[in-house]
C-alpha atoms as a PDB file:
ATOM      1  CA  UNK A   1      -4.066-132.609-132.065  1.00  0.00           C
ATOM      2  CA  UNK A   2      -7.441-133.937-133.080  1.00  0.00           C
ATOM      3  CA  UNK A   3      -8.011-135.349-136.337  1.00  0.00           C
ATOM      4  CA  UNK A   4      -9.040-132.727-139.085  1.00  0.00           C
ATOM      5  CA  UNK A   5      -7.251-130.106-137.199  1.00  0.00           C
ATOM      6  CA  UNK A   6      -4.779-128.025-139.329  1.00  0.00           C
ATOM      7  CA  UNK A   7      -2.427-126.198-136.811  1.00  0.00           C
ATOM      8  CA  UNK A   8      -0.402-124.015-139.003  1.00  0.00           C
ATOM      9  CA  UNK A   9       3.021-122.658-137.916  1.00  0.00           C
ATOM     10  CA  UNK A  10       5.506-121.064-140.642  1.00  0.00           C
ATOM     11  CA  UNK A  11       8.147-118.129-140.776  1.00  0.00           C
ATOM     12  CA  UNK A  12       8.534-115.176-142.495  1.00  0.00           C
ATOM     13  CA  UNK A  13      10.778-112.242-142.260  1.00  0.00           C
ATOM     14  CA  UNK A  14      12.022-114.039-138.809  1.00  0.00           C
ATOM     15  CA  UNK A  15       8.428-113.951-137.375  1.00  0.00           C
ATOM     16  CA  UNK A  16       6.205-117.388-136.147  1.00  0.00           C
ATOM     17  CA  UNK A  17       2.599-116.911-137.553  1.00  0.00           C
ATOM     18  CA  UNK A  18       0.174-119.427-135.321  1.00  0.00           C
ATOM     19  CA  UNK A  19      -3.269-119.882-136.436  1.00  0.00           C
ATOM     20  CA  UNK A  20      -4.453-122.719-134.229  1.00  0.00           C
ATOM     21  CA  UNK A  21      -7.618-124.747-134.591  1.00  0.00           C
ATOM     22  CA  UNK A  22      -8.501-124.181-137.947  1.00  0.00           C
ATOM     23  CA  UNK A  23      -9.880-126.676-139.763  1.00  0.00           C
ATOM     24  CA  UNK A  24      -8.605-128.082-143.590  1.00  0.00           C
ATOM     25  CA  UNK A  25     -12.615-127.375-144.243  1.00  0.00           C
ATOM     26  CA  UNK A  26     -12.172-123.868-143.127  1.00  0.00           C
ATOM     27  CA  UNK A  27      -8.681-123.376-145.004  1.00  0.00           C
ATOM     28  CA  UNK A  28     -10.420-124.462-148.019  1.00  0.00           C
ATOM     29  CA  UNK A  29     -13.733-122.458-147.895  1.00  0.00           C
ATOM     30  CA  UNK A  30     -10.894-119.486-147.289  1.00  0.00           C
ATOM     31  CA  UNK A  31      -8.900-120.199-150.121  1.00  0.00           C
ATOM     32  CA  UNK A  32     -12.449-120.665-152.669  1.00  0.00           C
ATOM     33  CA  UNK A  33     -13.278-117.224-150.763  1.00  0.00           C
ATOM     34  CA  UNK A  34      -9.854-115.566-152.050  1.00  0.00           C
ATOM     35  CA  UNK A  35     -10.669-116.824-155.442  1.00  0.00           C
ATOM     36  CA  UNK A  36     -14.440-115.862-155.353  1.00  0.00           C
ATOM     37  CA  UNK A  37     -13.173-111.843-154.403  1.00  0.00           C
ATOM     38  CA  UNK A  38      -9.630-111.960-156.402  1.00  0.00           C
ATOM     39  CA  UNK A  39      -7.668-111.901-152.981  1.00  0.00           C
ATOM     40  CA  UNK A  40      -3.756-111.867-153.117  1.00  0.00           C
ATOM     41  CA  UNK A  41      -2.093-111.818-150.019  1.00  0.00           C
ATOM     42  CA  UNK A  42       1.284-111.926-148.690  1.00  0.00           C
ATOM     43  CA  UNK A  43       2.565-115.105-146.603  1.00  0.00           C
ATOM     44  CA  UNK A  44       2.078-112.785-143.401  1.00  0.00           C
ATOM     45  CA  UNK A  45      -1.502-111.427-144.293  1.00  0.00           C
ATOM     46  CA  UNK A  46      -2.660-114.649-145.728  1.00  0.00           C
ATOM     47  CA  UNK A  47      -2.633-116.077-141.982  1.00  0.00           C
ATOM     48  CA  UNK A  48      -3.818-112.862-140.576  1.00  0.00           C
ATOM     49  CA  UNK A  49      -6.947-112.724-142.974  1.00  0.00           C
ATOM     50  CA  UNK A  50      -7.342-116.608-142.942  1.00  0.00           C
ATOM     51  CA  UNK A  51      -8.122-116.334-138.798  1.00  0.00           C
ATOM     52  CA  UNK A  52     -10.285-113.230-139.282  1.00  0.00           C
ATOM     53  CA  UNK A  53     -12.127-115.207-141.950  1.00  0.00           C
ATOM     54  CA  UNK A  54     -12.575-118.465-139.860  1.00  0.00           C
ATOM     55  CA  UNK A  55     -14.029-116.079-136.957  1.00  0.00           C
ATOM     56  CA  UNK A  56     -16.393-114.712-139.392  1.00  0.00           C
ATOM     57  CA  UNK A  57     -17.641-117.944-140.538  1.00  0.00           C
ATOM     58  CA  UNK A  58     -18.305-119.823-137.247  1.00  0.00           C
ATOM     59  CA  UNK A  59     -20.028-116.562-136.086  1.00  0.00           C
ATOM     60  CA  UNK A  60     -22.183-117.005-139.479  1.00  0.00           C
ATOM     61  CA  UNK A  61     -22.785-120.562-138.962  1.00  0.00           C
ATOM     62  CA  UNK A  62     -23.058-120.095-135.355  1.00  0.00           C
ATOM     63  CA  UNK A  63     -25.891-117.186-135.964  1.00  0.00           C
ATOM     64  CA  UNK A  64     -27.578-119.427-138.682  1.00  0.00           C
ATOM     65  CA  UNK A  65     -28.021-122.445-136.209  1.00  0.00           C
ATOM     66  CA  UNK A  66     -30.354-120.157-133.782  1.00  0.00           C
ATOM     67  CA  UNK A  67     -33.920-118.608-134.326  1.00  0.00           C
ATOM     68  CA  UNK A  68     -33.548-115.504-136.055  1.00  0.00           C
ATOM     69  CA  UNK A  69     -35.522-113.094-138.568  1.00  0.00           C
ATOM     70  CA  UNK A  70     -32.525-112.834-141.071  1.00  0.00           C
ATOM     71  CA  UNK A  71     -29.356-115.034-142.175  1.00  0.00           C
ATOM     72  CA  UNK A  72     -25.724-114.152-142.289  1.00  0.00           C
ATOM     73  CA  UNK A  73     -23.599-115.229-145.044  1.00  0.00           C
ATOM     74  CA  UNK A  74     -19.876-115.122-146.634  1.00  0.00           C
ATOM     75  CA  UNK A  75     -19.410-112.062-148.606  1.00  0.00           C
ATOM     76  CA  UNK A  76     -16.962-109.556-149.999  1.00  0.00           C
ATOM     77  CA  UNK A  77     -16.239-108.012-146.193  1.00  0.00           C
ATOM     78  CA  UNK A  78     -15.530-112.008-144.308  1.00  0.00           C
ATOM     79  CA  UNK A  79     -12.122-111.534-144.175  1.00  0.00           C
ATOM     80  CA  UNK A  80     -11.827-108.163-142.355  1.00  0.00           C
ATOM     81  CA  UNK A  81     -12.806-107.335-138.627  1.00  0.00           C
ATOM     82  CA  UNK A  82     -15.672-105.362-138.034  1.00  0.00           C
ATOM     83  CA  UNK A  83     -13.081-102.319-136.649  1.00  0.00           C
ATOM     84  CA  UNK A  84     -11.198-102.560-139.872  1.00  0.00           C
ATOM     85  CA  UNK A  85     -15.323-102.430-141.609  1.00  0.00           C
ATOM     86  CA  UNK A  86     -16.192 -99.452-139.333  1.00  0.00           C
ATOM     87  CA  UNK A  87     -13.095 -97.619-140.540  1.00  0.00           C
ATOM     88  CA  UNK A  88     -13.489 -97.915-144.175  1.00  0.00           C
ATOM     89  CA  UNK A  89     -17.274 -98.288-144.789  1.00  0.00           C
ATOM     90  CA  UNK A  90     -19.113 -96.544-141.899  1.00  0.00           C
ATOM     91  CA  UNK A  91     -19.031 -92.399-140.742  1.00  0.00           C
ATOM     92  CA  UNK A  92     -16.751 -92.580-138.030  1.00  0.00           C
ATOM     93  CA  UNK A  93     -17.875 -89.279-136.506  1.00  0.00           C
ATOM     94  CA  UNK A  94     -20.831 -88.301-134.707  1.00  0.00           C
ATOM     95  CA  UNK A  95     -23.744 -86.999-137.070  1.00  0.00           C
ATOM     96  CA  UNK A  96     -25.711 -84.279-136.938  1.00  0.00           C
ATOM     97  CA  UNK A  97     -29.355 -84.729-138.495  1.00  0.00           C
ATOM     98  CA  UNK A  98     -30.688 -81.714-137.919  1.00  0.00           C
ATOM     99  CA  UNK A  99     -29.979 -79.925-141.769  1.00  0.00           C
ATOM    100  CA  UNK A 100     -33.652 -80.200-142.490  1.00  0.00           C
ATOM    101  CA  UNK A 101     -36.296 -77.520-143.797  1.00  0.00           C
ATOM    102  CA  UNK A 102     -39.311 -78.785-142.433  1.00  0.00           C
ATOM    103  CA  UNK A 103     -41.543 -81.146-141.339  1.00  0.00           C
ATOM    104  CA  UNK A 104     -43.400 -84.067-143.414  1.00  0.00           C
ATOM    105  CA  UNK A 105     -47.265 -84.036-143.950  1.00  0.00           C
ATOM    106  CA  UNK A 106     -48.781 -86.765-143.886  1.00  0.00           C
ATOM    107  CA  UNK A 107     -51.786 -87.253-145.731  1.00  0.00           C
ATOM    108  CA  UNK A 108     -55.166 -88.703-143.737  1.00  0.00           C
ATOM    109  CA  UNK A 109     -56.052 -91.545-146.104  1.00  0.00           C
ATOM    110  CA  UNK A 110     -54.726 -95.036-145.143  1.00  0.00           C
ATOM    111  CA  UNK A 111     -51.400 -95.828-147.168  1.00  0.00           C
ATOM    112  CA  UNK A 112     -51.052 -99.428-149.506  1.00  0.00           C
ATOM    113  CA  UNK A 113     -49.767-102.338-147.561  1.00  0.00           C
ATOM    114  CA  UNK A 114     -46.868-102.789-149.568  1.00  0.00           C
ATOM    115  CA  UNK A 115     -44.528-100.118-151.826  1.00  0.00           C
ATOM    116  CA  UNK A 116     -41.765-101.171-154.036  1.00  0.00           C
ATOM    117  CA  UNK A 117     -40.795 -98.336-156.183  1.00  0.00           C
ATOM    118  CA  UNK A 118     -38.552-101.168-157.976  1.00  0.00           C
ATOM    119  CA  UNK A 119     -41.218-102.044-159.633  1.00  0.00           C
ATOM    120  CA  UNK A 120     -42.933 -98.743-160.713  1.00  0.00           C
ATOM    121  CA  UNK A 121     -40.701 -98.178-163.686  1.00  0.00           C
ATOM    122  CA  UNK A 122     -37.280 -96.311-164.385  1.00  0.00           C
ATOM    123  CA  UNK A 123     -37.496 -94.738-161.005  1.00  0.00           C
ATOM    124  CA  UNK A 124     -34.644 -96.165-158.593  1.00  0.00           C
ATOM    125  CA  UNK A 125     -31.177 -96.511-159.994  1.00  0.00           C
ATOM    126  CA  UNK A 126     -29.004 -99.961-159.412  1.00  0.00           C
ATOM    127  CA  UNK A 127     -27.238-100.517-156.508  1.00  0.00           C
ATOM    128  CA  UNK A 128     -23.393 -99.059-156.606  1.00  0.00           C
ATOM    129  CA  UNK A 129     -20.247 -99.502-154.817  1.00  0.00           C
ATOM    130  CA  UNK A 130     -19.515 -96.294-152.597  1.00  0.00           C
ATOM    131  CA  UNK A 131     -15.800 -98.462-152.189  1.00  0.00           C
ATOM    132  CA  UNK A 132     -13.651 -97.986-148.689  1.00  0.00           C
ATOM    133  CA  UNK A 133     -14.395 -94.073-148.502  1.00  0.00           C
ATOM    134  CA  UNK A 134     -17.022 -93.879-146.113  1.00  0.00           C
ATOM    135  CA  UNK A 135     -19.505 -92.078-148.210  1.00  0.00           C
ATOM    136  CA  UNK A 136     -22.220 -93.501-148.441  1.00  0.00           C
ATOM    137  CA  UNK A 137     -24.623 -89.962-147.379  1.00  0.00           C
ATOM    138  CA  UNK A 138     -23.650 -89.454-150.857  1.00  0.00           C
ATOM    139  CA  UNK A 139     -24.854 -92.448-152.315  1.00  0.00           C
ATOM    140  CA  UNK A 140     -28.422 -92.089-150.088  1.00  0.00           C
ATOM    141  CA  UNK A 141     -28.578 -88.926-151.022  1.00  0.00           C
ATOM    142  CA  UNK A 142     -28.014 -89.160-154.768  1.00  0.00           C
ATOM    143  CA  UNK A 143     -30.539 -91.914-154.915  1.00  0.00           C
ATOM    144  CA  UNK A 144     -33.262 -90.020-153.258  1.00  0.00           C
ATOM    145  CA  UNK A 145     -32.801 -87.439-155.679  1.00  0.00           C
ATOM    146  CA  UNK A 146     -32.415 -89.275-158.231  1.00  0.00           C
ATOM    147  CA  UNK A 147     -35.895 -91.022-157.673  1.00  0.00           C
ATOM    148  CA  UNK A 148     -37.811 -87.878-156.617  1.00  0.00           C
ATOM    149  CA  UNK A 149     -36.624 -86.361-160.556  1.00  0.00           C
ATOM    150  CA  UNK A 150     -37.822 -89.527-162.379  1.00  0.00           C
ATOM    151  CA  UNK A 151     -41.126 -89.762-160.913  1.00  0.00           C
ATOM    152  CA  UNK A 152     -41.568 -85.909-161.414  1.00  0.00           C
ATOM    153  CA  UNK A 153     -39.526 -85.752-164.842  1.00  0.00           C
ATOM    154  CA  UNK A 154     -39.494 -89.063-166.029  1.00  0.00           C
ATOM    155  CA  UNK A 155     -36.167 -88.555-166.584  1.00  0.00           C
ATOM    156  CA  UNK A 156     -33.280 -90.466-164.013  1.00  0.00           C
ATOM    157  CA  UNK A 157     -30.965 -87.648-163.666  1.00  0.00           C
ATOM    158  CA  UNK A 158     -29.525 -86.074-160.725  1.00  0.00           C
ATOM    159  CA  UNK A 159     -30.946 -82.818-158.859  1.00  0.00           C
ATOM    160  CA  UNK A 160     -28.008 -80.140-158.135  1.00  0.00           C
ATOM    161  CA  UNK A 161     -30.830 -78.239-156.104  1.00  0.00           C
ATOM    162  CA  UNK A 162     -33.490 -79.359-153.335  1.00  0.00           C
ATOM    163  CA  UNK A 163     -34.731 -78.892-149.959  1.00  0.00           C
ATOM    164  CA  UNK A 164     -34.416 -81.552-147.411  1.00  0.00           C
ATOM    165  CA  UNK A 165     -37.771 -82.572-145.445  1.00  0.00           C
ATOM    166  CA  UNK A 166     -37.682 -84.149-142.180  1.00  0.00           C
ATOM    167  CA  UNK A 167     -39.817 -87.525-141.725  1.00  0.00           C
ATOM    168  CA  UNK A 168     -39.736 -87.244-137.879  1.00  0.00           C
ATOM    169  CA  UNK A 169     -41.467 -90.910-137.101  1.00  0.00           C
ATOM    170  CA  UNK A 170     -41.952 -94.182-139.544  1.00  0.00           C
ATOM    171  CA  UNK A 171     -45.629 -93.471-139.804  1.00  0.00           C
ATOM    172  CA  UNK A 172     -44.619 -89.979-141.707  1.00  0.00           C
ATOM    173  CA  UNK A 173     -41.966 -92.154-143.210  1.00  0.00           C
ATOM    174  CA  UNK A 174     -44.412 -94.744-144.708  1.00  0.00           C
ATOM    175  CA  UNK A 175     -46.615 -92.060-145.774  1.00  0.00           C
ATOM    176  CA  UNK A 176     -43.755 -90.370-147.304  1.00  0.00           C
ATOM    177  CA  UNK A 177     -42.711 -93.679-149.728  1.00  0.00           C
ATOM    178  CA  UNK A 178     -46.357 -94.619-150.282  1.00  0.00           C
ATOM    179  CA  UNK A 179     -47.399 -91.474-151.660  1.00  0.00           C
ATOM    180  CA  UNK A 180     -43.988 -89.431-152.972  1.00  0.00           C
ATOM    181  CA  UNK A 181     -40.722 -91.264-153.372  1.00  0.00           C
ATOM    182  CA  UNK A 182     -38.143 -93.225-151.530  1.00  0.00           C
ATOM    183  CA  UNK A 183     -36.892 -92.072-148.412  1.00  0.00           C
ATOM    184  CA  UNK A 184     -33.166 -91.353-147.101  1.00  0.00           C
ATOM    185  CA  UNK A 185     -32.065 -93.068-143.943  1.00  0.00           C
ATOM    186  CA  UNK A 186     -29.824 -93.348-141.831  1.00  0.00           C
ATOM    187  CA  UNK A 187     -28.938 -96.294-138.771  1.00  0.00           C
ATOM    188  CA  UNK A 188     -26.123 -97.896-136.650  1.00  0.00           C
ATOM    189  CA  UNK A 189     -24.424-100.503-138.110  1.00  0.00           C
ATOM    190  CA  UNK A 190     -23.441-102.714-135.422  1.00  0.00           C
ATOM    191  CA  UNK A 191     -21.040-106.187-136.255  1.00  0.00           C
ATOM    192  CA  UNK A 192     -23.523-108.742-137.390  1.00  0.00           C
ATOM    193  CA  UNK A 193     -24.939-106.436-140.358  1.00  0.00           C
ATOM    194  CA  UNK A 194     -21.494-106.319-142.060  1.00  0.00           C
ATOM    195  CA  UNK A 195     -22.664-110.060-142.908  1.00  0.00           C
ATOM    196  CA  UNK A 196     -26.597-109.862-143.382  1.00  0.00           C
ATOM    197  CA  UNK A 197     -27.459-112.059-146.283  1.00  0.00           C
ATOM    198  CA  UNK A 198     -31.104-112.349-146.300  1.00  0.00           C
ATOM    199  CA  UNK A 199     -34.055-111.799-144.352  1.00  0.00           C
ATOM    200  CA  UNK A 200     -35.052-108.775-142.264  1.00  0.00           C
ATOM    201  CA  UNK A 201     -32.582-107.677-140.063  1.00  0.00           C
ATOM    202  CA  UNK A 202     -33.477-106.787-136.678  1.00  0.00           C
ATOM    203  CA  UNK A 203     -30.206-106.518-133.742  1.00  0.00           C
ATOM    204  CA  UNK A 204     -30.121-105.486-129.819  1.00  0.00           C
ATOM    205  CA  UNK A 205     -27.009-104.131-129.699  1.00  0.00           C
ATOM    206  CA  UNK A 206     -27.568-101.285-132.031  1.00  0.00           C
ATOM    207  CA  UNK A 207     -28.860 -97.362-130.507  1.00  0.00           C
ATOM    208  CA  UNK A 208     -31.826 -96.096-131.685  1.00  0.00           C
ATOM    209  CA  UNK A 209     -30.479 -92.171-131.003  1.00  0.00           C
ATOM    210  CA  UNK A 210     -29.331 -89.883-133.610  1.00  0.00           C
ATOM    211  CA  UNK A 211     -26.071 -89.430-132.252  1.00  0.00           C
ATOM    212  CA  UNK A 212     -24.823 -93.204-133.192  1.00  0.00           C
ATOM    213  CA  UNK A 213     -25.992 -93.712-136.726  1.00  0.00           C
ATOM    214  CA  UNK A 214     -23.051 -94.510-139.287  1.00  0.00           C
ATOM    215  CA  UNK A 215     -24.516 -95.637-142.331  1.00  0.00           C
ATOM    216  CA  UNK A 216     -26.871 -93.774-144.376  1.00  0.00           C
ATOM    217  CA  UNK A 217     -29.117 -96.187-147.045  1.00  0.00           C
ATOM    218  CA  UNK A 218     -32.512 -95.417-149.157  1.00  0.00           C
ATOM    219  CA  UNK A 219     -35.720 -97.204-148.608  1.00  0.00           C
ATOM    220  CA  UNK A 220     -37.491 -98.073-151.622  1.00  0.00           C
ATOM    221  CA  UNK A 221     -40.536 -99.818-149.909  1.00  0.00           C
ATOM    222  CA  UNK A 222     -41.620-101.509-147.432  1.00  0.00           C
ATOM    223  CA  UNK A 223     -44.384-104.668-146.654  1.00  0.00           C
ATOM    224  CA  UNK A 224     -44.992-107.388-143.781  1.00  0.00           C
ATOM    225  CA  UNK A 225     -43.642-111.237-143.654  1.00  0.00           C
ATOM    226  CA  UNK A 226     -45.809-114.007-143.337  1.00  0.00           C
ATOM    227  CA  UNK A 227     -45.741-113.772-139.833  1.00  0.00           C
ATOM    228  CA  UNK A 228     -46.468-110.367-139.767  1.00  0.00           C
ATOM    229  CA  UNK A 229     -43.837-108.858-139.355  1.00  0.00           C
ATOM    230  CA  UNK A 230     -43.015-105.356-141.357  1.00  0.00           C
ATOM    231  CA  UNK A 231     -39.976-104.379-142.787  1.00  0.00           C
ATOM    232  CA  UNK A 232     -38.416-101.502-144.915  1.00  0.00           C
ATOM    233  CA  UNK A 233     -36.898-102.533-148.547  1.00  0.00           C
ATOM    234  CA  UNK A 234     -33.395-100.801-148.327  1.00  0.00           C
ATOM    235  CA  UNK A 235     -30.818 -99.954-151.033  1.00  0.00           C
ATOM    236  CA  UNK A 236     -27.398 -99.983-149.444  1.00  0.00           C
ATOM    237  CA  UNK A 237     -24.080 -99.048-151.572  1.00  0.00           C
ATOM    238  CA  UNK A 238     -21.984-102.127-150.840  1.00  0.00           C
ATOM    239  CA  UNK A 239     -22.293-103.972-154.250  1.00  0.00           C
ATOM    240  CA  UNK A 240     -24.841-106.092-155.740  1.00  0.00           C
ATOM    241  CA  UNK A 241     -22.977-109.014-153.910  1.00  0.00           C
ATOM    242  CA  UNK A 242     -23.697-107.944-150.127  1.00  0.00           C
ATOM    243  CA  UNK A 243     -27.103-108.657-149.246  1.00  0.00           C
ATOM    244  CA  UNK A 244     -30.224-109.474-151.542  1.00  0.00           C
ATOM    245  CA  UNK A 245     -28.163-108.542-154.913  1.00  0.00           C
ATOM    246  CA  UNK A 246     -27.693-104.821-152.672  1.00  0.00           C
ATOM    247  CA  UNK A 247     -30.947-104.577-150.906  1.00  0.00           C
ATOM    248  CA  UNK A 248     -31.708-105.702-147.039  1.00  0.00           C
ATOM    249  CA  UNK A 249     -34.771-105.589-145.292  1.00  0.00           C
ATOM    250  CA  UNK A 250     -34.841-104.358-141.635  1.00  0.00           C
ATOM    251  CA  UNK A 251     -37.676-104.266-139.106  1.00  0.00           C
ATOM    252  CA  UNK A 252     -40.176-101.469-139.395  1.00  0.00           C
ATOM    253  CA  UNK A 253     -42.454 -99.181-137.041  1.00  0.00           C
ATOM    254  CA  UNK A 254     -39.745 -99.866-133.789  1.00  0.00           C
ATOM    255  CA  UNK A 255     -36.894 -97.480-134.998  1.00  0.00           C
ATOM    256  CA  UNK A 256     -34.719-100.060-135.666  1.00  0.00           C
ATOM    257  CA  UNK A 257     -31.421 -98.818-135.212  1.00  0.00           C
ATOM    258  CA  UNK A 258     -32.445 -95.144-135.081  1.00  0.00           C
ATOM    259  CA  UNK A 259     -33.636 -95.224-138.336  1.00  0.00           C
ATOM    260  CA  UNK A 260     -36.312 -92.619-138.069  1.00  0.00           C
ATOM    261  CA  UNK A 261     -34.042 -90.203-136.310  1.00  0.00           C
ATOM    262  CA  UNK A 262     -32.179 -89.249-139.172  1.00  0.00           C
ATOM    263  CA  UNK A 263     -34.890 -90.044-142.597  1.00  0.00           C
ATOM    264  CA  UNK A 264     -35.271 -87.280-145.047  1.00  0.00           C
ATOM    265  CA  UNK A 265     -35.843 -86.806-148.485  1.00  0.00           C
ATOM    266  CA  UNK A 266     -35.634 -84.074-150.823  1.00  0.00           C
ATOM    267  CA  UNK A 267     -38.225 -81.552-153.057  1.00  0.00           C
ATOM    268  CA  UNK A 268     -37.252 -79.778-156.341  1.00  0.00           C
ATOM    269  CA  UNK A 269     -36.801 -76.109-155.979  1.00  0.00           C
ATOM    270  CA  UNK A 270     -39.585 -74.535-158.463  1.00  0.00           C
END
């Protein structure tokens, strides 16, 4: 066995748990992990969730070695697998976008190069934790409705009324956060995004169609990189320890991940 190498074979209830090739590095990254999140396993889990979480990490490190527009990192989700993520924290069914009222109007004037509503008062609540319940169309919708009342009221309080307009393309969808409010999204969540850390996400595995999104988030602005690139500022309802303190940025104006297929926001009923 090569030097460093911690091959670790033990019993429990009359079973042999082999975790090969795992490094005393890796076993102690896991272990400051556990204690970072308040993780408690059994003996049997422990190994189970230590291999998952040594997966995880040399696919982080192995992503953050390459040339890419965003970085992974270790975070609350490392020690599951992305079919035990997609069970608890993504819609599992297919989803139908259609429950809209009508279509956005854009207006003809040219829209700001940059919108952070963030940064335009008491308008956009903080990030929450929609927890393993696979609800987060409640969180994106919540916070779009929330947003559209304080910029109208001043007040950040909830809407139990509204009609839903359709943002059929981006360019409706910029025009939509420049001039009104944040948007509601929705997008395919693929494996890599369950560890995004910073940067603007951009993947080719996800679908761009309707019928695959599983994740619905709020954009609260958008602007360009450096380089040029544009990307959407996004309020996700993982905690303020996923991502940018709960935000991600993902590519704009190539429907990323079917993002435009399924963007909406709500209007007050007057």
């Amino acid at each position: 066995m090569a030097l460093g190498v911690l091959c670790i074979i033990t019993a429990f209830f009359g079973l042999v748990h082999l975790t090969p090739f795992v490094l005393l590095e890796e076993e102690y990254q896991f272990k400051q992990w556990m204690s970072q999140y308040n993780n408690i396993y059994d003996n049997e889990e422990y190994y189970h969730r230590l291999r998952t979480f040594t997966e995880n990490k040399r696919k982080i490190d192995r992503h953050n070695a390459g040339n890419h527009s965003f970085t992974m990192g270790l975070n609350q989700f490392s020690g599951m697998t992305f079919e035990e993520f997609r069970k608890s924290f993504l819609l599992t069914e297919p989803q139908n976008c259609s429950a809209t009222d009508g279509a956005h109007h854009s207006s003809a004037g040219p829209q700001p190069e940059s919108v952070d509503w963030r940064e335009r008062g008491n308008i956009v609540t903080p990030v929450k934790n929609q927890g393993p319940c696979g609800s987060c169309w409640t969180f994106s919708t919540t916070g779009c409705l929330e947003s559209v009342n304080a910029i109208a009221s001043g007040k950040l309080i909830s809407l139990s009324e509204q009609q839903l307009i359709d943002c059929y393309d981006e360019k409706a969808m910029v025009d939509a956060v420049a001039r009104l409010n944040p948007v509601s999204f929705a997008f395919e969540v693929t494996a890599d995004f369950m560890h995004y850390k910073e940067g603007v996400y951009t993947s080719t595995e996800c679908k761009d169609t309707a019928d695959k999104v599983n994740h619905a988030v709020l954009a609260v602005g958008y602007g360009a990189e450096d380089n040029g690139t544009p990307y959407w500022i996004v309020k996700n309802s993982w905690g303020t320890s996923w991502g940018v303190n709960g935000y991600f940025m993902i590519e704009r104006g190539r429907n990323m991940c079917g993002l435009a297929a399924c963007a909406s926001y709500p209007l007050p009923v007057v």
